[in-house]
JSON list of N, CA and C in Angstrom, two decimals:
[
{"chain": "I", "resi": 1, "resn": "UNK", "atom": "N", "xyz": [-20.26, -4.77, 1.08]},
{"chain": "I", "resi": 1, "resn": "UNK", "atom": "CA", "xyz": [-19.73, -5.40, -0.11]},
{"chain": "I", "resi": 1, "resn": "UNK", "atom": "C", "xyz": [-18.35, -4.84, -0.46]},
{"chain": "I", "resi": 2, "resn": "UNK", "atom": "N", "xyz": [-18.15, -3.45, -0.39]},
{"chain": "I", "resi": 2, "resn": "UNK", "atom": "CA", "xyz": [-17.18, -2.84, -0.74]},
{"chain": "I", "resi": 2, "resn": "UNK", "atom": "C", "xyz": [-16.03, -3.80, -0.19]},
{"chain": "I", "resi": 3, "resn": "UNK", "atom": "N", "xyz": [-16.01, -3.78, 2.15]},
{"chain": "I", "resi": 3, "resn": "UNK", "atom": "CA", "xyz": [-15.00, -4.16, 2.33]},
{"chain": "I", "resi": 3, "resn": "UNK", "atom": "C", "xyz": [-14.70, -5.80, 1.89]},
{"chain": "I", "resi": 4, "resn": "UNK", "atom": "N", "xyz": [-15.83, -6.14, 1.70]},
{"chain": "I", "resi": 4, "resn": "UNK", "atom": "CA", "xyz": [-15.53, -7.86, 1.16]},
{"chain": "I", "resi": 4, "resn": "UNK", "atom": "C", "xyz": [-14.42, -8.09, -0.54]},
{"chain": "I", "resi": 5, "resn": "UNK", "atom": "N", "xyz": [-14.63, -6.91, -1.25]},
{"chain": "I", "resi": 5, "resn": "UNK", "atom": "CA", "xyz": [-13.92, -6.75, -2.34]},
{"chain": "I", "resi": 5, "resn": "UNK", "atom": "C", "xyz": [-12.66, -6.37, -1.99]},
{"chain": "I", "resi": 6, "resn": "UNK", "atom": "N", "xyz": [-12.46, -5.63, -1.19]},
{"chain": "I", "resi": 6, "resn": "UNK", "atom": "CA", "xyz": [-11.23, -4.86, -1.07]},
{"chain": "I", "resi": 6, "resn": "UNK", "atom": "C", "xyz": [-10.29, -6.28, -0.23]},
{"chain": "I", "resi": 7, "resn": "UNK", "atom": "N", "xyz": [-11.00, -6.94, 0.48]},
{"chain": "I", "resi": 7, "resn": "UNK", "atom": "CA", "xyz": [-9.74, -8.25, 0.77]},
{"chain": "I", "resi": 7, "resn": "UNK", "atom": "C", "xyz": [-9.15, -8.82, -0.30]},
{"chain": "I", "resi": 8, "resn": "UNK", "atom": "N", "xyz": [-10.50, -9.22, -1.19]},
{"chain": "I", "resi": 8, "resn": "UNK", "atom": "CA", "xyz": [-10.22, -10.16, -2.36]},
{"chain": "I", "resi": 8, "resn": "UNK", "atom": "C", "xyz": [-8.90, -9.51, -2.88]},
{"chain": "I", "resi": 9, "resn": "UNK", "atom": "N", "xyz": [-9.27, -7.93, -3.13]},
{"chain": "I", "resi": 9, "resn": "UNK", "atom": "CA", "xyz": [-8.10, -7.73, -4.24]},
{"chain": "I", "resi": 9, "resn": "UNK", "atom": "C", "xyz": [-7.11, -8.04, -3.37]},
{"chain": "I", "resi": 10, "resn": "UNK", "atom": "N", "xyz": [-7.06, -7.84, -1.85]},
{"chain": "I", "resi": 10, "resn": "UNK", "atom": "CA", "xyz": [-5.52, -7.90, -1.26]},
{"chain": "I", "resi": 10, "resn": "UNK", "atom": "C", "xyz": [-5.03, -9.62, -1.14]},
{"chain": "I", "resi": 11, "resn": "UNK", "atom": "N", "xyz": [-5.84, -10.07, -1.03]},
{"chain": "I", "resi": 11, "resn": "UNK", "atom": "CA", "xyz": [-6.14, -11.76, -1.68]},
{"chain": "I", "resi": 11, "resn": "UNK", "atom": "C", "xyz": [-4.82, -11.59, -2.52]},
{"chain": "I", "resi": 12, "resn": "UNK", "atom": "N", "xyz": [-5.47, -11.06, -3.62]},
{"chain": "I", "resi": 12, "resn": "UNK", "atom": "CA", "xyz": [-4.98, -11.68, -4.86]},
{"chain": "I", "resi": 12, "resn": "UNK", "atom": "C", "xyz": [-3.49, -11.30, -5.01]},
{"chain": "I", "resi": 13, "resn": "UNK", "atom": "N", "xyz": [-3.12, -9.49, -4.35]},
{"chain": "I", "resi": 13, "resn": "UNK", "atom": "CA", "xyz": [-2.21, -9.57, -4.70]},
{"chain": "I", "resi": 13, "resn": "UNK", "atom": "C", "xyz": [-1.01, -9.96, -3.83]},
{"chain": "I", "resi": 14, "resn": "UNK", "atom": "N", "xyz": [-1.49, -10.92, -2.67]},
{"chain": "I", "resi": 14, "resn": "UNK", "atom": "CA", "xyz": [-0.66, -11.30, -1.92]},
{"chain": "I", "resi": 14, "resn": "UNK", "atom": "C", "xyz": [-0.30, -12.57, -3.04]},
{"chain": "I", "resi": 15, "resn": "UNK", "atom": "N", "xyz": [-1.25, -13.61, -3.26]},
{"chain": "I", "resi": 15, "resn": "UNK", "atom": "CA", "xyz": [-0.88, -14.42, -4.07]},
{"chain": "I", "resi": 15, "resn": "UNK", "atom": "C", "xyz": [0.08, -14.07, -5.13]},
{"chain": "I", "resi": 16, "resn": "UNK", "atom": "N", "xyz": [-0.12, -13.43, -5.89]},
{"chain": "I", "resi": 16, "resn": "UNK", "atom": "CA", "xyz": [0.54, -12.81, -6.86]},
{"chain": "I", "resi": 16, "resn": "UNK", "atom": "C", "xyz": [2.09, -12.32, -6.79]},
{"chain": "I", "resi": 17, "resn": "UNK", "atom": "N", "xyz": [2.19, -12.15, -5.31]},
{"chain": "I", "resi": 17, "resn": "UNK", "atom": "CA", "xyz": [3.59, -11.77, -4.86]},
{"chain": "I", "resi": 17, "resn": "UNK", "atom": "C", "xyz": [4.23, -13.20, -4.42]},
{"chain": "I", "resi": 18, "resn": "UNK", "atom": "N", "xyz": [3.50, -13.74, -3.81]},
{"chain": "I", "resi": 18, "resn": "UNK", "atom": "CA", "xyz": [3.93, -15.37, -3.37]},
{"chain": "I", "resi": 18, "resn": "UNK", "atom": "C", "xyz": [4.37, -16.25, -5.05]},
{"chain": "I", "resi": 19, "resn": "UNK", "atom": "N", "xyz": [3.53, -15.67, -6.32]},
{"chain": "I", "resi": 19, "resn": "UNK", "atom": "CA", "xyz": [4.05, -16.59, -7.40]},
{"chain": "I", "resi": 19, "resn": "UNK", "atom": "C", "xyz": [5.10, -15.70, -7.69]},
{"chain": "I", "resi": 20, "resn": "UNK", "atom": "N", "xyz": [5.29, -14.95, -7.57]},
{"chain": "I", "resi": 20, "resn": "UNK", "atom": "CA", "xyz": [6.51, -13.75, -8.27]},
{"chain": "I", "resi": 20, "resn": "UNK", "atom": "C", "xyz": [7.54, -14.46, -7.20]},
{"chain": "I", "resi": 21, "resn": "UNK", "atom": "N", "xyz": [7.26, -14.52, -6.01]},
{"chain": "I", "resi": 21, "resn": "UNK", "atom": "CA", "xyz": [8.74, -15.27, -5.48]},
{"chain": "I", "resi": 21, "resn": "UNK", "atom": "C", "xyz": [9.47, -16.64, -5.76]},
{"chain": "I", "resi": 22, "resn": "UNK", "atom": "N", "xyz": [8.30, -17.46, -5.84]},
{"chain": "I", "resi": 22, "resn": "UNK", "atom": "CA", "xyz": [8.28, -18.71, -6.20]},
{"chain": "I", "resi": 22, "resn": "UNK", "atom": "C", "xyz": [9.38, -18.62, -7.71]},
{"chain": "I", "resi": 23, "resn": "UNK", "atom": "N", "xyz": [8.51, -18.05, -8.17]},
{"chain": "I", "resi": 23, "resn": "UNK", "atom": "CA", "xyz": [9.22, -17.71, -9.99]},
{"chain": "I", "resi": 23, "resn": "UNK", "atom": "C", "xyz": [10.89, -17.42, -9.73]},
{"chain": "I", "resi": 24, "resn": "UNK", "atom": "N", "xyz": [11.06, -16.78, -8.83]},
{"chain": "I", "resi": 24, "resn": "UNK", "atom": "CA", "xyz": [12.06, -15.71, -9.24]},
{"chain": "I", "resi": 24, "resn": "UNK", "atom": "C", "xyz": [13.28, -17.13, -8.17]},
{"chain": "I", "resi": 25, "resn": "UNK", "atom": "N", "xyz": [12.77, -17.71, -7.08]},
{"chain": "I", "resi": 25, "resn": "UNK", "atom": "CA", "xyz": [13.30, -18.88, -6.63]},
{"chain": "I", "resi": 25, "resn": "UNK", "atom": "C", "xyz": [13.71, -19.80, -7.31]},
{"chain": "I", "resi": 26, "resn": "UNK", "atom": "N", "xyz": [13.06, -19.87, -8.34]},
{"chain": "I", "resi": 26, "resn": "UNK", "atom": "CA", "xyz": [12.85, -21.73, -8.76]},
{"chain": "I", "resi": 26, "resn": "UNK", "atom": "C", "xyz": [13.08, -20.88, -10.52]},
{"chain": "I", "resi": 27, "resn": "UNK", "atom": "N", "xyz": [13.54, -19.27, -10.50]},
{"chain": "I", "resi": 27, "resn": "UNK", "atom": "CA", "xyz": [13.97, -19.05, -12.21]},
{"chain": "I", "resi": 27, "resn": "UNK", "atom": "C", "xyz": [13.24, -19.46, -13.38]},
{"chain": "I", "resi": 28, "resn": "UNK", "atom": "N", "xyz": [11.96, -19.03, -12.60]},
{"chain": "I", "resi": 28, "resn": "UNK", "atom": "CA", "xyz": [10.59, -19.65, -14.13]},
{"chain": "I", "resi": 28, "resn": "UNK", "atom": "C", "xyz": [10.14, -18.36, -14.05]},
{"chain": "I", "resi": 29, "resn": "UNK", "atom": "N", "xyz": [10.79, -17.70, -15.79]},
{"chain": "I", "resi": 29, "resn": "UNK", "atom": "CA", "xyz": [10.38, -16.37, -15.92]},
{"chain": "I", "resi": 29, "resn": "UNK", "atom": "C", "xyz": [8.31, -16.35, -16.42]},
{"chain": "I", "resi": 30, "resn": "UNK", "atom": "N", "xyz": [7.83, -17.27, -16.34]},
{"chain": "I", "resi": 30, "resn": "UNK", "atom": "CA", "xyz": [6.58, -17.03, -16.64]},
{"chain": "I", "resi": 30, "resn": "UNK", "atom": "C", "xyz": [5.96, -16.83, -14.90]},
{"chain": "I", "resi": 31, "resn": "UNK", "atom": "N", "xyz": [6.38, -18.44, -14.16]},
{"chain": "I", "resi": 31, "resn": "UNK", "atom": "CA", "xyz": [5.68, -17.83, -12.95]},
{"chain": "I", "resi": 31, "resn": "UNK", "atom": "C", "xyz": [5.73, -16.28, -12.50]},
{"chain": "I", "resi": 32, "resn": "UNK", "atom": "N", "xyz": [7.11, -16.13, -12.71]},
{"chain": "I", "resi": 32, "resn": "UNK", "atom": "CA", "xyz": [7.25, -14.54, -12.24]},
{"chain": "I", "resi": 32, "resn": "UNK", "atom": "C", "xyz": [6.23, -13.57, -12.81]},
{"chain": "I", "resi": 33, "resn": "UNK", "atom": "N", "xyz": [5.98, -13.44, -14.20]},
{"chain": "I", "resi": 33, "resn": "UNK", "atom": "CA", "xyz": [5.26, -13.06, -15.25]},
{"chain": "I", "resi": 33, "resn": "UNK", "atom": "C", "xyz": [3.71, -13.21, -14.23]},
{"chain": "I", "resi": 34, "resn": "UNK", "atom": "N", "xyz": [3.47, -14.34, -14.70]},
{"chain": "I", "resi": 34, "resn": "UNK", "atom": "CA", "xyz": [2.00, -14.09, -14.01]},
{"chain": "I", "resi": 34, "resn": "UNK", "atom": "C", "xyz": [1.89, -13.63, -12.56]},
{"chain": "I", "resi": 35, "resn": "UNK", "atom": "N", "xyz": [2.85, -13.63, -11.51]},
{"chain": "I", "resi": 35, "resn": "UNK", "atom": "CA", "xyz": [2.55, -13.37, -10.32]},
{"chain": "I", "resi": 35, "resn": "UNK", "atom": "C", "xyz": [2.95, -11.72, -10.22]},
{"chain": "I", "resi": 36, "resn": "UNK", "atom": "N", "xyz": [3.07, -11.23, -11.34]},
{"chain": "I", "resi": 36, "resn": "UNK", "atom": "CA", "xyz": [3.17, -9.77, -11.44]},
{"chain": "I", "resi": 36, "resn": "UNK", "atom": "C", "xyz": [1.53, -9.05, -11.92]},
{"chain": "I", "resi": 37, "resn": "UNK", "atom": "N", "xyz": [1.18, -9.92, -12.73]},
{"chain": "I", "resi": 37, "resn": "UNK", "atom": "CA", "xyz": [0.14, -9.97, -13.53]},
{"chain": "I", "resi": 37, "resn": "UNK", "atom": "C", "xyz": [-0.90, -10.12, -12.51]},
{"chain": "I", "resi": 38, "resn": "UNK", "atom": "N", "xyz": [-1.08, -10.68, -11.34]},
{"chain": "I", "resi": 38, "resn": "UNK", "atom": "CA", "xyz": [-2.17, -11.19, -10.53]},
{"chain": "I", "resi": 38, "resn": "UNK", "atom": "C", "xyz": [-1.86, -9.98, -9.56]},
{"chain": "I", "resi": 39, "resn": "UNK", "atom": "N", "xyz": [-1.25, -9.35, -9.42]},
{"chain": "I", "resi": 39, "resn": "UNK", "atom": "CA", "xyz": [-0.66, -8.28, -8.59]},
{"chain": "I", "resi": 39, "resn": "UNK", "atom": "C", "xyz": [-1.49, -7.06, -9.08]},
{"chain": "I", "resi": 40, "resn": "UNK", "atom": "N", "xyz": [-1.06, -6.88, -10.41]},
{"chain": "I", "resi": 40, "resn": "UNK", "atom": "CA", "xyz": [-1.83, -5.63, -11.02]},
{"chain": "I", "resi": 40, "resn": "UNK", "atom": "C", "xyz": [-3.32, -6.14, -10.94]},
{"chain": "I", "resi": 41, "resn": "UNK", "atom": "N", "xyz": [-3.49, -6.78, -10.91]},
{"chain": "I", "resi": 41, "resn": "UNK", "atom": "CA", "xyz": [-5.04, -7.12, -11.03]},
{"chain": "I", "resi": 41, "resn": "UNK", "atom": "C", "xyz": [-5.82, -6.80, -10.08]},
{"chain": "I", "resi": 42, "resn": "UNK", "atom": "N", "xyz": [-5.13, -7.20, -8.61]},
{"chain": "I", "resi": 42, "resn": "UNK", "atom": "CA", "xyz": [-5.47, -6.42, -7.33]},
{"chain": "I", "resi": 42, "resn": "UNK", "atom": "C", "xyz": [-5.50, -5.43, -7.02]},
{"chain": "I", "resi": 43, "resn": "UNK", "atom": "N", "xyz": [-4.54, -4.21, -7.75]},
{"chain": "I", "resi": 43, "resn": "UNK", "atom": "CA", "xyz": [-4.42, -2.87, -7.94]},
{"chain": "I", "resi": 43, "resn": "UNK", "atom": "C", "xyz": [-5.77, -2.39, -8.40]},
{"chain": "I", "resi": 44, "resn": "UNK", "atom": "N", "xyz": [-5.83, -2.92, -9.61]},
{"chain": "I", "resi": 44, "resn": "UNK", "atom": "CA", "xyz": [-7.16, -2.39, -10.58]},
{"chain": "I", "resi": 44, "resn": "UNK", "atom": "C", "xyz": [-8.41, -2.47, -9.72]},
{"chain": "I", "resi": 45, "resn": "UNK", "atom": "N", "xyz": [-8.74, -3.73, -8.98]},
{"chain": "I", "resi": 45, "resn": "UNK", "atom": "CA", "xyz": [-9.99, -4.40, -8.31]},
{"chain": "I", "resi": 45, "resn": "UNK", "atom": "C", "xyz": [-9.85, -3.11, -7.12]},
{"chain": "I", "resi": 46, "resn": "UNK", "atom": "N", "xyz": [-8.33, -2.98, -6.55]},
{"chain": "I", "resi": 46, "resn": "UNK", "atom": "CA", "xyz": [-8.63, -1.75, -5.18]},
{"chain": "I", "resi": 46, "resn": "UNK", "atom": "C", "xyz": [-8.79, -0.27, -5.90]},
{"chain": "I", "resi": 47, "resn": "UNK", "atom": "N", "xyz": [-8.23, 0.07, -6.72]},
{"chain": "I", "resi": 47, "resn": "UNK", "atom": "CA", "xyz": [-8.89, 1.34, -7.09]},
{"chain": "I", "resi": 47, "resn": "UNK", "atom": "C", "xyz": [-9.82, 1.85, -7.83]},
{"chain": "I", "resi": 48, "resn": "UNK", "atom": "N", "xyz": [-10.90, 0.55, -8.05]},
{"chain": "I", "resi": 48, "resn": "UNK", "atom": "CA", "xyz": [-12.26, 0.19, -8.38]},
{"chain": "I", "resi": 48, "resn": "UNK", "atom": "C", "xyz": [-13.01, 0.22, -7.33]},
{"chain": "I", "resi": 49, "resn": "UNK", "atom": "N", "xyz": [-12.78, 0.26, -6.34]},
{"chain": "I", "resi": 49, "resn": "UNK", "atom": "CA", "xyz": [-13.30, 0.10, -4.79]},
{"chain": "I", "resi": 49, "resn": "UNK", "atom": "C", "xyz": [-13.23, 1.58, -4.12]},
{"chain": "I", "resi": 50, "resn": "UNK", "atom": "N", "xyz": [-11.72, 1.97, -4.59]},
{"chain": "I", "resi": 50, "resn": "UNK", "atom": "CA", "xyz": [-12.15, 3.34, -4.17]},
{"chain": "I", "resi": 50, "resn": "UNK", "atom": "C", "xyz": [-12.52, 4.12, -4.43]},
{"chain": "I", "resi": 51, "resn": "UNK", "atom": "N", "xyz": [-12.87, 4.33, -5.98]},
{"chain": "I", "resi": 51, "resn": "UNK", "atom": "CA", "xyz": [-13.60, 5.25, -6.56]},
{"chain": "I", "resi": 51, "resn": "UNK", "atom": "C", "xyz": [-15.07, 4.78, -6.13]},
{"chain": "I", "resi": 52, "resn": "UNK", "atom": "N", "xyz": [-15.54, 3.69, -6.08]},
{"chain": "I", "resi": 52, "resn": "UNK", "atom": "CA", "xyz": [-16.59, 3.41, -6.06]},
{"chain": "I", "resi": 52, "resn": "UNK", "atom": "C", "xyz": [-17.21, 4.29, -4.35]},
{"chain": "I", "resi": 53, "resn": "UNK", "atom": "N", "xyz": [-16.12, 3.47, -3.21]},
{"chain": "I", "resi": 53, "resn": "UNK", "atom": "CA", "xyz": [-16.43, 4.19, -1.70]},
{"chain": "I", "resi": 53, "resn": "UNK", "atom": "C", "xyz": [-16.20, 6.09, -2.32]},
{"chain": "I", "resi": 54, "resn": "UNK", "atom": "N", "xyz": [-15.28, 6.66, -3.23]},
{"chain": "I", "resi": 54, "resn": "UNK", "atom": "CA", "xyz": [-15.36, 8.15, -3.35]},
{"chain": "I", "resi": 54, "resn": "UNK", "atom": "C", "xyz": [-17.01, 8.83, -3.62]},
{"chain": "I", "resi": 55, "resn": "UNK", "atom": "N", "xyz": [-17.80, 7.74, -4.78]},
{"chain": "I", "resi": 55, "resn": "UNK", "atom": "CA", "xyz": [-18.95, 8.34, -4.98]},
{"chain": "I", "resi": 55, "resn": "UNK", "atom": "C", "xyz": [-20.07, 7.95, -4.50]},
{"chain": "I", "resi": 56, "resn": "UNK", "atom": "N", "xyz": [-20.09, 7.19, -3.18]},
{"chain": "I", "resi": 56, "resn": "UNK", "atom": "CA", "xyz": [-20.93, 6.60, -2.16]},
{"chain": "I", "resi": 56, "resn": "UNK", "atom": "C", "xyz": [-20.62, 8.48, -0.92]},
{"chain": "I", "resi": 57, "resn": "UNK", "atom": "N", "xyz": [-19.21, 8.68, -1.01]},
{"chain": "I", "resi": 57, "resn": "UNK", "atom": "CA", "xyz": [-19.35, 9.95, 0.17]},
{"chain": "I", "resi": 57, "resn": "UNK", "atom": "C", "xyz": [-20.13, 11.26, -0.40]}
]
């Protein structure tokens, strides 16, 4: 389960970098906004994963 989570978050924050470019292309300070926002979110989800694999060792 762990490694099935740990894509998602990298999922997400690939997406998240793909709207941050988009944004920053096309000068829509919200896309940018949220594709920063979907970024951190993937952060949070992976170092939720690793604490979790820390107290599984």
């Amino acid at each position: 389960m762990s490694g099935e989570n740990k894509i998602k978050a990298a999922a997400q924050k690939i997406a998240g970098k793909a709207k941050e470019v988009v944004g920053e292309v096309t000068d829509n300070d919200r896309l940018v906004a949220e594709g920063k926002a979907e970024q951190a979110k993937g952060d949070v989800r992976n170092a939720a994963e690793d604490v979790k694999d820390a107290f599984k060792k």
